């Protein structure tokens, strides 16, 4: 007999929790909540209160990942991990990350209240650095949990010159404790995450829930172009070494490369810093970023090589200097076949058809895949809008997603997973 669930009430509760979490922001008029800030602290505290209310024991690791533990058969039993993130981009929507944490807590609360016991424990995880918006790191909190945190991160600085190490200390944690955040791989069964789709596919299919097949690989580059500052009124056009015009041509080159790709590659120049940045001075130095993603790691690597070649050609023709450095690189991560199947069955139990789809967005599962098999449940986005305050998922869809997680847990009898990854190209 399945646990009885009031899907409408679960959805309404999820919506109320998301509003409460979404009100915790560094900026008064919109939602911005970066890693290891006082607002991250307040959000983590609120999540801890909800976890305790759901009957979970709460701990926190050295990077602020909040962990709600349910161990019906004792703390030494293997663990199923269910999580998402509570950091945001600047001027964010309220659902990206936060929704997955809220849905996991509500699912655990329903499972506990029904008196279900399992031969394994479940930990709900709320990570703090999925977006990579404060430091030039991405997924560092989940990397620590997966045991692949790079100590080199500690020396990196944010836009205010604060080092990662100092931010950890200011958050009240000890950087020396970061290695203790790692789970023992022998004790972990799998990592599951529910997340807003952030795209239009589920809406177009008329279905509330999807199951991902893989998370697209990504590369992030920082490109520094150097030219020569000069007077905007006196230096003839043919004698200029304008760093911005070189950078602009490079941005158009990466757009061209992505558009020519047959695997749906996407490329974004999201940041550009111009020096000296005066209306009447020819730009002497530009630093910009490229974010390049593809479901094919082979195509992505080829595109990187092509971009490097083109950027140097552009710089040479304009007599500019160019330095390209990669600061994030993650391969395409396939979702575990067995988990995909179990999630599909859970959705089918609710009378829906789960759409199987890849994720173009990055997720903590990319780091967690180093620790254990992963799988993700996608929840329909209104208009496919994300990284935008207009981001929205209906309470009804969220209620169904909680129910799907509950059905998944109910069906998950043994800490044994059959089969392998989806065999996606790497
Ligand atoms: C995270 O949202 C990312 O995909 O950049
Ligand atoms: Mn996210
Ligand atoms: Mn995001």
Short mmCIF file of C-alpha atoms and ligand atoms in Angstrom, two decimals:
data_model
loop_
_atom_site.label_atom_id
_atom_site.label_comp_id
_atom_site.label_asym_id
_atom_site.label_seq_id
_atom_site.Cartn_x
_atom_site.Cartn_y
_atom_site.Cartn_z
CA UNK A 1 0.00 0.00 0.00
CA UNK A 2 1.35 3.36 -1.02
CA UNK A 3 1.64 6.24 1.40
CA UNK A 4 -1.44 8.49 1.13
CA UNK A 5 -0.42 11.97 -0.03
CA UNK A 6 -2.34 15.23 -0.32
CA UNK A 7 -0.58 16.49 -3.45
CA UNK A 8 -2.33 19.87 -3.46
CA UNK A 9 -1.35 20.51 0.19
CA UNK A 10 2.26 19.43 -0.48
CA UNK A 11 2.44 21.80 -3.47
CA UNK A 12 1.00 24.70 -1.48
CA UNK A 13 3.50 24.07 1.33
CA UNK A 14 6.38 23.92 -1.17
CA UNK A 15 5.29 27.24 -2.68
CA UNK A 16 5.14 28.89 0.77
CA UNK A 17 8.62 27.59 1.68
CA UNK A 18 10.06 28.82 -1.63
CA UNK A 19 8.65 32.29 -1.02
CA UNK A 20 10.20 32.34 2.46
CA UNK A 21 13.61 31.22 1.20
CA UNK A 22 13.39 33.57 -1.79
CA UNK A 23 13.00 36.54 0.52
CA UNK A 24 16.55 36.06 1.88
CA UNK A 25 18.65 38.23 -0.41
CA UNK A 26 21.76 40.42 -0.44
CA UNK A 27 19.81 42.96 -2.48
CA UNK A 28 16.46 44.46 -1.47
CA UNK A 29 14.69 44.50 -4.84
CA UNK A 30 15.62 41.14 -6.26
CA UNK A 31 17.06 37.79 -5.23
CA UNK A 32 20.84 37.45 -5.05
CA UNK A 33 22.39 35.00 -2.60
CA UNK A 34 26.02 34.07 -3.05
CA UNK A 35 28.09 31.34 -1.41
CA UNK A 36 29.36 31.94 2.17
CA UNK A 37 27.61 35.29 2.62
CA UNK A 38 25.49 36.28 5.65
CA UNK A 39 22.44 35.57 3.46
CA UNK A 40 23.72 32.07 2.74
CA UNK A 41 23.94 31.68 6.54
CA UNK A 42 20.32 32.82 7.02
CA UNK A 43 19.07 30.53 4.25
CA UNK A 44 21.00 27.59 5.74
CA UNK A 45 19.47 28.31 9.16
CA UNK A 46 15.96 28.32 7.69
CA UNK A 47 16.63 25.04 5.89
CA UNK A 48 17.92 23.55 9.17
CA UNK A 49 14.69 24.55 10.93
CA UNK A 50 12.63 22.83 8.21
CA UNK A 51 14.82 19.73 8.35
CA UNK A 52 14.38 19.45 12.12
CA UNK A 53 10.63 19.94 11.70
CA UNK A 54 10.70 17.01 9.24
CA UNK A 55 12.33 14.91 11.97
CA UNK A 56 15.84 14.93 10.51
CA UNK A 57 19.06 15.29 12.52
CA UNK A 58 20.95 18.28 11.15
CA UNK A 59 24.69 18.74 10.69
CA UNK A 60 26.72 21.14 8.58
CA UNK A 61 30.11 20.66 6.96
CA UNK A 62 33.03 23.08 6.60
CA UNK A 63 31.63 24.59 3.37
CA UNK A 64 28.20 25.17 4.88
CA UNK A 65 26.43 22.25 3.19
CA UNK A 66 23.43 21.55 5.42
CA UNK A 67 22.73 17.84 5.91
CA UNK A 68 19.47 16.47 7.26
CA UNK A 69 19.90 12.85 8.30
CA UNK A 70 17.23 10.17 8.52
CA UNK A 71 18.66 6.88 9.68
CA UNK A 72 15.86 4.48 10.58
CA UNK A 73 18.30 1.57 10.85
CA UNK A 74 21.17 3.41 12.53
CA UNK A 75 23.83 5.87 11.40
CA UNK A 76 26.11 3.16 9.96
CA UNK A 77 23.64 2.02 7.30
CA UNK A 78 24.35 3.03 3.67
CA UNK A 79 22.90 6.34 2.53
CA UNK A 80 20.75 7.56 -0.29
CA UNK A 81 21.51 11.27 -0.83
CA UNK A 82 18.86 13.72 -2.06
CA UNK A 83 19.79 17.36 -2.52
CA UNK A 84 20.17 20.58 -4.43
CA UNK A 85 21.59 24.07 -3.80
CA UNK A 86 20.61 27.25 -1.96
CA UNK A 87 23.00 29.72 -3.61
CA UNK A 88 21.69 31.76 -6.54
CA UNK A 89 22.85 33.78 -9.51
CA UNK A 90 22.48 37.58 -9.34
CA UNK A 91 18.87 38.71 -9.88
CA UNK A 92 17.76 35.09 -9.70
CA UNK A 93 14.52 33.17 -9.77
CA UNK A 94 13.37 31.53 -6.54
CA UNK A 95 13.15 27.94 -7.79
CA UNK A 96 16.59 27.09 -9.22
CA UNK A 97 18.18 24.93 -6.51
CA UNK A 98 15.93 25.97 -3.62
CA UNK A 99 13.01 23.99 -5.00
CA UNK A 100 14.99 20.74 -4.94
CA UNK A 101 15.93 21.25 -1.29
CA UNK A 102 12.34 22.08 -0.31
CA UNK A 103 10.86 19.10 -2.22
CA UNK A 104 13.37 16.70 -0.65
CA UNK A 105 12.53 17.91 2.87
CA UNK A 106 8.78 17.55 2.21
CA UNK A 107 9.28 14.06 0.77
CA UNK A 108 11.28 12.97 3.83
CA UNK A 109 8.69 14.47 6.15
CA UNK A 110 5.95 12.46 4.39
CA UNK A 111 8.01 9.25 4.51
CA UNK A 112 8.81 9.70 8.21
CA UNK A 113 5.26 10.64 9.18
CA UNK A 114 3.98 7.49 7.46
CA UNK A 115 6.27 5.41 9.70
CA UNK A 116 8.11 3.88 6.74
CA UNK A 117 11.43 2.24 7.54
CA UNK A 118 14.17 1.34 5.08
CA UNK A 119 17.31 -0.79 5.31
CA UNK A 120 19.27 2.36 4.45
CA UNK A 121 19.40 6.00 5.59
CA UNK A 122 18.62 9.14 3.62
CA UNK A 123 20.53 12.43 3.85
CA UNK A 124 19.03 15.62 2.45
CA UNK A 125 21.80 17.97 1.29
CA UNK A 126 21.63 21.74 0.69
CA UNK A 127 24.77 22.84 -1.17
CA UNK A 128 26.07 26.41 -1.35
CA UNK A 129 28.21 26.78 -4.50
CA UNK A 130 26.38 25.36 -7.49
CA UNK A 131 26.17 28.58 -9.47
CA UNK A 132 29.81 29.63 -9.23
CA UNK A 133 28.77 33.26 -8.93
CA UNK A 134 31.05 34.42 -6.11
CA UNK A 135 34.42 32.75 -6.64
CA UNK A 136 35.85 31.35 -9.87
CA UNK A 137 34.78 27.92 -8.62
CA UNK A 138 31.68 25.94 -9.50
CA UNK A 139 30.27 22.99 -7.53
CA UNK A 140 32.97 23.32 -4.87
CA UNK A 141 30.59 22.41 -2.02
CA UNK A 142 29.41 19.21 -3.74
CA UNK A 143 32.98 18.47 -4.80
CA UNK A 144 33.94 18.51 -1.10
CA UNK A 145 31.08 16.09 -0.33
CA UNK A 146 32.24 13.89 -3.22
CA UNK A 147 35.84 14.00 -1.96
CA UNK A 148 37.24 15.87 -4.99
CA UNK A 149 37.63 19.40 -3.55
CA UNK A 150 40.77 21.11 -4.83
CA UNK A 151 42.78 22.86 -2.06
CA UNK A 152 43.93 25.36 -4.73
CA UNK A 153 40.45 26.93 -4.49
CA UNK A 154 41.34 28.35 -1.07
CA UNK A 155 43.62 30.99 -2.65
CA UNK A 156 41.04 32.21 -5.19
CA UNK A 157 39.43 35.59 -4.59
CA UNK A 158 36.01 37.15 -5.20
CA UNK A 159 35.38 40.55 -6.83
CA UNK A 160 36.11 42.28 -3.49
CA UNK A 161 39.49 40.57 -3.14
CA UNK A 162 38.27 38.26 -0.33
CA UNK A 163 39.90 34.85 -0.54
CA UNK A 164 37.90 31.62 -0.51
CA UNK A 165 39.84 30.65 2.64
CA UNK A 166 38.89 33.88 4.43
CA UNK A 167 35.26 33.52 3.35
CA UNK A 168 35.15 30.02 4.88
CA UNK A 169 36.60 31.40 8.13
CA UNK A 170 34.19 34.38 8.12
CA UNK A 171 31.35 31.85 7.73
CA UNK A 172 32.52 30.36 11.04
CA UNK A 173 34.17 27.26 9.58
CA UNK A 174 37.68 25.84 9.55
CA UNK A 175 39.23 25.24 6.09
CA UNK A 176 41.22 22.35 7.60
CA UNK A 177 37.91 20.53 8.13
CA UNK A 178 36.98 20.55 4.42
CA UNK A 179 38.34 17.00 3.78
CA UNK A 180 35.96 15.72 6.50
CA UNK A 181 33.00 16.75 4.30
CA UNK A 182 33.65 13.77 2.02
CA UNK A 183 31.40 10.71 2.24
CA UNK A 184 32.86 7.24 2.25
CA UNK A 185 31.98 5.97 -1.27
CA UNK A 186 31.30 2.53 0.19
CA UNK A 187 28.52 3.99 2.33
CA UNK A 188 26.67 5.88 -0.41
CA UNK A 189 24.03 4.27 -2.63
CA UNK A 190 23.17 7.13 -5.01
CA UNK A 191 22.54 10.87 -5.33
CA UNK A 192 19.12 12.07 -6.51
CA UNK A 193 18.11 15.66 -7.23
CA UNK A 194 14.83 17.31 -8.17
CA UNK A 195 15.30 20.57 -10.08
CA UNK A 196 13.30 23.05 -12.11
CA UNK A 197 13.75 22.12 -15.77
CA UNK A 198 14.93 25.63 -16.74
CA UNK A 199 13.85 24.93 -20.32
CA UNK A 200 10.66 24.58 -22.38
CA UNK A 201 10.49 20.84 -23.12
CA UNK A 202 8.11 19.63 -20.39
CA UNK A 203 5.70 22.49 -21.02
CA UNK A 204 5.70 21.70 -24.74
CA UNK A 205 5.08 17.99 -23.99
CA UNK A 206 2.26 18.84 -21.57
CA UNK A 207 3.90 16.79 -18.81
CA UNK A 208 4.86 18.00 -15.32
CA UNK A 209 7.90 15.77 -14.73
CA UNK A 210 10.97 14.62 -16.60
CA UNK A 211 13.92 12.34 -15.89
CA UNK A 212 17.33 13.30 -17.11
CA UNK A 213 19.50 11.05 -19.26
CA UNK A 214 22.72 13.08 -18.82
CA UNK A 215 24.09 16.47 -17.75
CA UNK A 216 25.92 18.31 -20.53
CA UNK A 217 29.65 18.90 -20.11
CA UNK A 218 30.87 22.48 -19.73
CA UNK A 219 34.00 24.56 -20.03
CA UNK A 220 34.50 28.05 -18.66
CA UNK A 221 37.32 30.26 -19.90
CA UNK A 222 38.74 33.59 -18.82
CA UNK A 223 40.23 35.56 -21.72
CA UNK A 224 42.47 38.59 -21.24
CA UNK A 225 43.03 40.78 -24.28
CA UNK A 226 45.67 43.52 -24.06
CA UNK A 227 46.05 46.47 -26.39
CA UNK A 228 47.17 50.04 -25.94
CA UNK A 229 45.30 52.91 -24.29
CA UNK A 230 45.12 56.07 -26.38
CA UNK A 231 43.25 59.31 -26.88
CA UNK A 232 39.80 58.75 -28.41
CA UNK A 233 40.10 61.95 -30.40
CA UNK A 234 43.63 61.80 -31.78
CA UNK A 235 44.64 58.23 -32.65
CA UNK A 236 43.56 57.37 -36.23
CA UNK A 237 41.50 54.20 -36.57
CA UNK A 238 44.20 52.33 -38.50
CA UNK A 239 46.80 53.01 -35.76
CA UNK A 240 44.77 51.70 -32.82
CA UNK A 241 45.27 48.57 -30.72
CA UNK A 242 41.79 48.46 -29.24
CA UNK A 243 41.43 45.54 -26.80
CA UNK A 244 37.63 45.76 -26.78
CA UNK A 245 37.25 45.42 -30.53
CA UNK A 246 39.47 42.33 -30.42
CA UNK A 247 37.40 40.89 -27.55
CA UNK A 248 34.16 41.66 -29.43
CA UNK A 249 35.43 39.79 -32.49
CA UNK A 250 36.40 36.84 -30.28
CA UNK A 251 32.90 36.81 -28.74
CA UNK A 252 31.39 36.67 -32.23
CA UNK A 253 33.83 33.88 -33.14
CA UNK A 254 32.67 31.70 -30.25
CA UNK A 255 29.04 32.35 -31.23
CA UNK A 256 29.84 31.23 -34.79
CA UNK A 257 31.60 28.08 -33.56
CA UNK A 258 28.66 27.08 -31.33
CA UNK A 259 26.09 27.76 -34.05
CA UNK A 260 27.98 25.56 -36.50
CA UNK A 261 27.96 22.59 -34.09
CA UNK A 262 25.67 19.67 -34.85
CA UNK A 263 25.16 18.68 -31.18
CA UNK A 264 23.31 21.80 -30.00
CA UNK A 265 26.38 23.44 -28.48
CA UNK A 266 25.73 26.69 -26.60
CA UNK A 267 28.25 29.45 -25.87
CA UNK A 268 27.81 32.52 -23.69
CA UNK A 269 29.96 35.57 -23.02
CA UNK A 270 28.43 36.58 -19.68
CA UNK A 271 31.04 38.93 -18.23
CA UNK A 272 33.25 41.57 -19.79
CA UNK A 273 35.47 43.96 -17.87
CA UNK A 274 36.91 46.89 -19.82
CA UNK A 275 39.91 48.98 -18.75
CA UNK A 276 40.36 51.81 -18.28
CA UNK A 277 36.62 52.11 -19.00
CA UNK A 278 36.51 55.78 -19.90
CA UNK A 279 34.36 57.33 -22.62
CA UNK A 280 37.35 59.04 -24.24
CA UNK A 281 40.07 56.38 -23.90
CA UNK A 282 40.74 53.49 -26.29
CA UNK A 283 40.35 50.28 -24.21
CA UNK A 284 43.74 48.85 -23.25
CA UNK A 285 42.68 45.67 -21.49
CA UNK A 286 39.55 43.51 -21.55
CA UNK A 287 38.86 40.42 -19.48
CA UNK A 288 35.84 38.36 -20.50
CA UNK A 289 34.41 34.91 -19.84
CA UNK A 290 33.19 32.18 -22.16
CA UNK A 291 30.84 29.43 -20.96
CA UNK A 292 30.67 26.61 -23.51
CA UNK A 293 28.44 23.54 -23.17
CA UNK A 294 27.59 20.50 -25.19
CA UNK A 295 26.18 17.01 -24.71
CA UNK A 296 29.19 15.83 -26.72
CA UNK A 297 32.53 16.18 -24.96
CA UNK A 298 34.31 15.54 -28.25
CA UNK A 299 32.54 18.49 -29.91
CA UNK A 300 33.19 20.69 -26.88
CA UNK A 301 36.92 19.96 -26.92
CA UNK A 302 37.11 20.55 -30.67
CA UNK A 303 35.29 23.86 -30.24
CA UNK A 304 37.74 24.93 -27.53
CA UNK A 305 40.70 24.24 -29.81
CA UNK A 306 39.03 26.13 -32.67
CA UNK A 307 38.22 29.09 -30.44
CA UNK A 308 41.80 29.27 -29.18
CA UNK A 309 43.11 29.27 -32.73
CA UNK A 310 40.65 31.95 -33.86
CA UNK A 311 41.26 34.15 -30.81
CA UNK A 312 45.02 34.13 -31.48
CA UNK A 313 44.43 34.91 -35.16
CA UNK A 314 42.19 37.87 -34.27
CA UNK A 315 44.74 39.12 -31.73
CA UNK A 316 47.61 38.81 -34.23
CA UNK A 317 45.76 40.73 -36.95
CA UNK A 318 44.97 43.53 -34.51
CA UNK A 319 48.42 43.46 -32.82
CA UNK A 320 46.90 42.59 -29.47
CA UNK A 321 47.99 40.19 -26.74
CA UNK A 322 45.68 37.37 -25.65
CA UNK A 323 45.85 34.90 -22.76
CA UNK A 324 43.20 32.19 -22.40
CA UNK A 325 42.81 30.21 -19.18
CA UNK A 326 40.25 27.55 -18.32
CA UNK A 327 38.77 27.81 -14.83
CA UNK A 328 36.06 25.14 -14.97
CA UNK A 329 35.90 21.93 -16.94
CA UNK A 330 33.39 19.18 -16.40
CA UNK A 331 32.67 16.23 -18.65
CA UNK A 332 29.19 15.10 -19.68
CA UNK A 333 27.77 13.02 -16.85
CA UNK A 334 25.30 10.27 -17.74
CA UNK A 335 22.50 9.52 -15.31
CA UNK A 336 22.54 5.96 -14.02
CA UNK A 337 20.18 3.80 -16.08
CA UNK A 338 18.70 2.03 -13.08
CA UNK A 339 17.91 5.32 -11.36
CA UNK A 340 16.35 6.71 -14.54
CA UNK A 341 14.10 3.67 -14.65
CA UNK A 342 13.13 3.91 -10.98
CA UNK A 343 12.33 7.62 -11.33
CA UNK A 344 10.23 6.90 -14.44
CA UNK A 345 8.32 4.24 -12.55
CA UNK A 346 7.73 6.62 -9.67
CA UNK A 347 6.28 9.19 -12.09
CA UNK A 348 4.19 6.48 -13.77
CA UNK A 349 2.74 5.56 -10.36
CA UNK A 350 1.24 9.06 -10.32
CA UNK A 351 -0.40 8.53 -13.71
CA UNK A 352 2.11 10.63 -15.65
CA UNK A 353 4.61 9.96 -18.40
CA UNK A 354 8.14 11.06 -17.48
CA UNK A 355 9.90 12.72 -20.39
CA UNK A 356 13.49 11.51 -20.73
CA UNK A 357 15.75 14.44 -21.55
CA UNK A 358 19.31 15.71 -21.21
CA UNK A 359 20.13 18.67 -18.98
CA UNK A 360 21.86 21.61 -20.63
CA UNK A 361 22.22 23.33 -17.25
CA UNK A 362 24.91 22.33 -14.78
CA UNK A 363 24.03 20.63 -11.48
CA UNK A 364 25.68 19.34 -8.30
CA UNK A 365 25.17 15.85 -9.73
CA UNK A 366 28.18 16.53 -11.98
CA UNK A 367 30.39 16.56 -8.90
CA UNK A 368 28.43 13.85 -7.08
CA UNK A 369 28.94 11.47 -10.02
CA UNK A 370 32.53 11.07 -8.78
CA UNK A 371 31.10 9.60 -5.58
CA UNK A 372 28.13 7.51 -6.66
CA UNK A 373 25.46 6.87 -9.32
CA UNK A 374 23.28 9.92 -9.92
CA UNK A 375 19.81 10.66 -11.25
CA UNK A 376 17.60 13.74 -11.57
CA UNK A 377 13.92 14.54 -11.70
CA UNK A 378 12.99 17.67 -13.68
CA UNK A 379 9.90 19.72 -12.87
CA UNK A 380 8.12 21.82 -15.51
CA UNK A 381 9.21 25.49 -15.82
CA UNK A 382 6.76 28.16 -16.92
CA UNK A 383 7.89 29.38 -20.35
CA UNK A 384 11.20 27.58 -19.82
CA UNK A 385 12.46 30.73 -18.10
CA UNK A 386 15.33 30.47 -15.60
CA UNK A 387 18.18 32.56 -14.15
CA UNK A 388 15.54 35.27 -14.23
CA UNK A 389 13.10 36.54 -11.56
CA UNK A 390 10.21 35.36 -13.78
CA UNK A 391 11.22 31.70 -13.14
CA UNK A 392 8.14 29.72 -12.00
CA UNK A 393 6.91 26.22 -11.29
CA UNK A 394 3.28 25.73 -10.22
CA UNK A 395 2.37 24.39 -6.76
CA UNK A 396 0.53 21.52 -8.48
CA UNK A 397 3.68 20.41 -10.31
CA UNK A 398 5.75 20.72 -7.13
CA UNK A 399 3.21 18.58 -5.23
CA UNK A 400 3.55 15.90 -7.92
CA UNK A 401 7.35 16.10 -7.69
CA UNK A 402 7.24 15.52 -3.91
CA UNK A 403 4.93 12.56 -4.54
CA UNK A 404 7.33 11.17 -7.16
CA UNK A 405 10.22 11.37 -4.67
CA UNK A 406 8.09 9.61 -2.05
CA UNK A 407 7.13 6.84 -4.53
CA UNK A 408 10.81 6.53 -5.53
CA UNK A 409 11.79 6.02 -1.87
CA UNK A 410 8.92 3.59 -1.28
CA UNK A 411 10.03 1.47 -4.25
CA UNK A 412 13.72 1.71 -3.38
CA UNK A 413 13.97 -1.42 -1.28
CA UNK A 414 17.56 -2.46 -1.66
CA UNK A 415 20.79 -0.50 -1.76
CA UNK A 416 21.61 -2.34 -4.96
CA UNK A 417 21.61 -0.76 -8.37
CA UNK A 418 21.54 -2.84 -11.51
CA UNK A 419 23.13 -1.91 -14.81
CA UNK A 420 25.39 0.97 -15.52
CA UNK A 421 25.39 4.51 -16.78
CA UNK A 422 23.40 5.47 -19.86
CA UNK A 423 26.48 4.99 -21.99
CA UNK A 424 26.47 8.61 -23.15
CA UNK A 425 29.47 9.62 -25.20
CA UNK A 426 32.31 11.05 -23.12
C1 LIG B 1 24.01 26.56 -13.27
O1 LIG B 1 22.87 26.98 -13.16
C2 LIG B 1 24.60 26.56 -14.57
O2 LIG B 1 24.25 25.66 -15.36
O3 LIG B 1 25.36 27.47 -14.89
MN1 LIG B 2 20.57 24.94 -10.22
MN1 LIG B 3 21.37 28.02 -11.86
#
